GROMACS .gro file of C-alpha atoms in nm:
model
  165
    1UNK     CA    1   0.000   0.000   0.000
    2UNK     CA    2   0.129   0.327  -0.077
    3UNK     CA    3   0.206   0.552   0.190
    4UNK     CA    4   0.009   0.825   0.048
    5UNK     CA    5  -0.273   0.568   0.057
    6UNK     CA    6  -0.201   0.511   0.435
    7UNK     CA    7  -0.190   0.878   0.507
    8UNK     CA    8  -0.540   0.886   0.365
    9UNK     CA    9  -0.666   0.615   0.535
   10UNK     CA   10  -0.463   0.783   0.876
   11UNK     CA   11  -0.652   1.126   0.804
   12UNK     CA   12  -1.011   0.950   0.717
   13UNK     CA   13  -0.996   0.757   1.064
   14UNK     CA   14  -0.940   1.086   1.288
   15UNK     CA   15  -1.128   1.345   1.072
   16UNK     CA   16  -1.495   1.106   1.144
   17UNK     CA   17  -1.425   1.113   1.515
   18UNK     CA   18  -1.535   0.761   1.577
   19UNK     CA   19  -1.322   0.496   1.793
   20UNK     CA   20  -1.088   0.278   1.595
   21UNK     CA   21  -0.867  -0.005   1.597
   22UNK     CA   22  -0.643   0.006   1.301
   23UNK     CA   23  -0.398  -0.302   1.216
   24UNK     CA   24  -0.171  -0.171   0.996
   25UNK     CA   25   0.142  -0.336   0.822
   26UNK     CA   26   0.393  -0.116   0.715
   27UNK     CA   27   0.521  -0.050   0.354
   28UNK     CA   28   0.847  -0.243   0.267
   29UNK     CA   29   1.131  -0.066   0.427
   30UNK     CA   30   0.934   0.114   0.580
   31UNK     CA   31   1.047   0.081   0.983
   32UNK     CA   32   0.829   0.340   1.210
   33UNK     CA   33   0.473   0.364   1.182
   34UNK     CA   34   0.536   0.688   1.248
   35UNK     CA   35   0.685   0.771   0.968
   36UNK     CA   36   0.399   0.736   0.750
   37UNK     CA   37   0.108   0.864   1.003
   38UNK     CA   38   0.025   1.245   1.074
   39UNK     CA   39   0.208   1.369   1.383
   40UNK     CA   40   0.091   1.239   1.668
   41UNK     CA   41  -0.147   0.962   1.550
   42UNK     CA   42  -0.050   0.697   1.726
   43UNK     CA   43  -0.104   0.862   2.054
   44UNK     CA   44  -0.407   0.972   1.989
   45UNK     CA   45  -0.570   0.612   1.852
   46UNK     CA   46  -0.562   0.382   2.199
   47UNK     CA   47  -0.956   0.284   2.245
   48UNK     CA   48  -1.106  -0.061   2.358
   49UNK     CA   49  -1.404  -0.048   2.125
   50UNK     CA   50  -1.430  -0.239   1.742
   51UNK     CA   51  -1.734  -0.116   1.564
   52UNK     CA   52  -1.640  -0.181   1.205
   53UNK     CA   53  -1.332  -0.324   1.036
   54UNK     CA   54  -1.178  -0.142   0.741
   55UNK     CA   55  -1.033  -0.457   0.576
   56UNK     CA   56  -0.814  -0.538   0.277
   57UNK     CA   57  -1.068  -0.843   0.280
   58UNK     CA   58  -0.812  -1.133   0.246
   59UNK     CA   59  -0.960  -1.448   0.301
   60UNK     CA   60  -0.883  -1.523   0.706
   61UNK     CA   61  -0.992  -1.179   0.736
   62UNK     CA   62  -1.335  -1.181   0.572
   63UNK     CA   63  -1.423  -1.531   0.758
   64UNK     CA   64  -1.296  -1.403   1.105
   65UNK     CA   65  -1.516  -1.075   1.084
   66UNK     CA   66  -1.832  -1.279   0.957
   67UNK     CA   67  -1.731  -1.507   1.275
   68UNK     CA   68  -1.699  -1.220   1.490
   69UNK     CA   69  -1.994  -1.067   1.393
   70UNK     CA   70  -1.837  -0.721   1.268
   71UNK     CA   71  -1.905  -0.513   0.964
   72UNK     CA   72  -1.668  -0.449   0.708
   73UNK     CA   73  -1.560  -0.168   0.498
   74UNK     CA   74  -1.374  -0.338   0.229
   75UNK     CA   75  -1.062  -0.183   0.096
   76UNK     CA   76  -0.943  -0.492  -0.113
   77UNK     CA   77  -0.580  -0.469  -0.329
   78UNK     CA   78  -0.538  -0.773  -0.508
   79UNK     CA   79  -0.589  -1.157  -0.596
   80UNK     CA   80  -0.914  -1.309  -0.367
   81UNK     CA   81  -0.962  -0.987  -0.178
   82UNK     CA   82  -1.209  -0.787  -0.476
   83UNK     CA   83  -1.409  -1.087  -0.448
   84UNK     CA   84  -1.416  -1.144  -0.105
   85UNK     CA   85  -1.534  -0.796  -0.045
   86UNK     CA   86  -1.832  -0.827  -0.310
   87UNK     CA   87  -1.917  -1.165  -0.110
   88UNK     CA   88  -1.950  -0.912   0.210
   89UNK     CA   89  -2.108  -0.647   0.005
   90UNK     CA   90  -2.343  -0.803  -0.228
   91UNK     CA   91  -2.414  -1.181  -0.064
   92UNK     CA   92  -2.407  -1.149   0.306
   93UNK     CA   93  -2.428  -0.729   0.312
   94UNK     CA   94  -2.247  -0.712   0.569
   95UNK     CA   95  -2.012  -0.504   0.419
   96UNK     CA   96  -2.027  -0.116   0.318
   97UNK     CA   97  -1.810  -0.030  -0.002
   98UNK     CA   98  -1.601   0.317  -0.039
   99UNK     CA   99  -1.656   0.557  -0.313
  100UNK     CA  100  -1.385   0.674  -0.526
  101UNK     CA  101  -1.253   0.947  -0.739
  102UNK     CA  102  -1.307   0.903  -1.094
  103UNK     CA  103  -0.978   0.753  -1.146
  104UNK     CA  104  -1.062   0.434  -0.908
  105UNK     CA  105  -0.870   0.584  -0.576
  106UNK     CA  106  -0.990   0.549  -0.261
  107UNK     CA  107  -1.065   0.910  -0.097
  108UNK     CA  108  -1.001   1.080   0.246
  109UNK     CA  109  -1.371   1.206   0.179
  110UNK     CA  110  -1.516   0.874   0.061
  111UNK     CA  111  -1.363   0.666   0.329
  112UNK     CA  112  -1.478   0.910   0.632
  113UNK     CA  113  -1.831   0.870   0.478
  114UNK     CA  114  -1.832   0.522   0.474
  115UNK     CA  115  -1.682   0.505   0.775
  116UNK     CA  116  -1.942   0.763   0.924
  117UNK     CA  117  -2.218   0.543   0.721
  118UNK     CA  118  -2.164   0.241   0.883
  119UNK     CA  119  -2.107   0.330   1.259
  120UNK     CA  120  -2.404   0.600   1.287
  121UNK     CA  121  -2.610   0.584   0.988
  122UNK     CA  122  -2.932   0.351   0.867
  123UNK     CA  123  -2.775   0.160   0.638
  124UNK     CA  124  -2.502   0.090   0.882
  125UNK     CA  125  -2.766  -0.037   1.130
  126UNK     CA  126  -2.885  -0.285   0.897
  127UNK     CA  127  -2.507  -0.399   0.819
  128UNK     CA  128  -2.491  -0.443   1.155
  129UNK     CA  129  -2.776  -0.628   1.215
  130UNK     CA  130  -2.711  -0.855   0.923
  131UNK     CA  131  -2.357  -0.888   1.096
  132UNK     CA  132  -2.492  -1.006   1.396
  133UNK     CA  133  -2.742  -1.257   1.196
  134UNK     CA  134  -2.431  -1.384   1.039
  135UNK     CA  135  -2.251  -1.460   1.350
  136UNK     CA  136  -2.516  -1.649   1.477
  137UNK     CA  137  -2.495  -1.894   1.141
  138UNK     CA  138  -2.177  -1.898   1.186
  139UNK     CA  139  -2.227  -1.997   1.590
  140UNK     CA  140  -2.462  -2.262   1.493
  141UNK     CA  141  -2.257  -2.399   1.233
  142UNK     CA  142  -1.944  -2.529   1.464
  143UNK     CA  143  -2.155  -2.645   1.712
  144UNK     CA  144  -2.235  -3.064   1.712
  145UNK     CA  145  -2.463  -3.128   1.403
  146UNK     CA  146  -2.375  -2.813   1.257
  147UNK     CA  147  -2.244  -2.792   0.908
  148UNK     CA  148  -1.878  -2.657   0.996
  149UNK     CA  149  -1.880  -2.969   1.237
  150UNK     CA  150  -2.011  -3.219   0.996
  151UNK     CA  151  -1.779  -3.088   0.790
  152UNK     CA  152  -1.453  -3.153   0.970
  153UNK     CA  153  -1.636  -3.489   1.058
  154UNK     CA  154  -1.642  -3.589   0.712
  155UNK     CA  155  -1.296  -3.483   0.677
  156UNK     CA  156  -1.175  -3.667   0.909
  157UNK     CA  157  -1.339  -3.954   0.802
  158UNK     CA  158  -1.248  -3.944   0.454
  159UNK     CA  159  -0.866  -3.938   0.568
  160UNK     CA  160  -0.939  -4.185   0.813
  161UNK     CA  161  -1.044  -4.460   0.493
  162UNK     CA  162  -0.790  -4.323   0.271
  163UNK     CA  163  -0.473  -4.383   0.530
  164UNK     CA  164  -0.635  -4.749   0.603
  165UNK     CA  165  -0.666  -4.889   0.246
   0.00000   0.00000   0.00000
């Protein structure tokens, strides 16, 4: 990710005054977070709460916030993570896209309205809800009888017959 991208991203976060938790992984070569963040950031961004996740929407990421039962702004770069982040937008809506400039770039404006959208706005309560409906399939699904479950049961099973012929 570019660092111009990052000091976007970094601007968008504090300029909708909501709490945040941002993961970030630093640009190759890049050493201090602080390098890339507007002065002071880092001091300023220490609170408990996770209302939304702004996600790249890699694979592990877009199953543990569906387990987790968090909404996602997508922000995907490459490979899996465009489609991932039409599964959360478009299939299980629990996802809230970002609007761009003309030339496909994601925005300081457009990400602090989608940010703003989806922790305080109506079509961020339904997100939310359909988060939390979500989690619950997802709940249901690794307990006994449930399809994750049968699933790993099967597995299991399969290996079980293969390693014994």
């Amino acid at each position: 990710m570019a660092e111009e991208t990052l000091m976007e991203i970094a601007y968008s976060l504090e300029n909708c005054n909501v709490p945040f938790l941002w993961v970030l992984r630093l640009p190759h070569g890049v050493k201090e977070a602080n390098s890339v963040l507007p002065p002071g950031f880092l001091d300023r961004v220490n609170h408990p709460s996770i209302g939304g996740f702004l996600s790249h929407c890699g694979w592990n990421s877009t199953i543990e916030s569906i387990c987790a039962g968090v909404p996602v702004i997508p922000r995907p770069l490459h490979g899996d993570q465009p489609l991932n982040a039409r599964l959360l937008e478009e299939v299980t809506r629990t996802g809230m896209g970002i609007q761009r400039s003309p030339k496909g770039r994601f925005i300081r404006d457009g990400i602090c309205t989608s940010i703003l959208a989806l922790m305080v706005g109506e079509k961020g309560k339904e997100i939310r809800a359909n988060a939390a409906k979500w989690k619950e399939a997802a709940l249901a699904s690794q307990k006994d009888g449930g399809s994750s479950s049968l699933g790993v049961h099967d597995f299991v099973q399969g290996i079980i017959q293969f390693a014994c012929k």
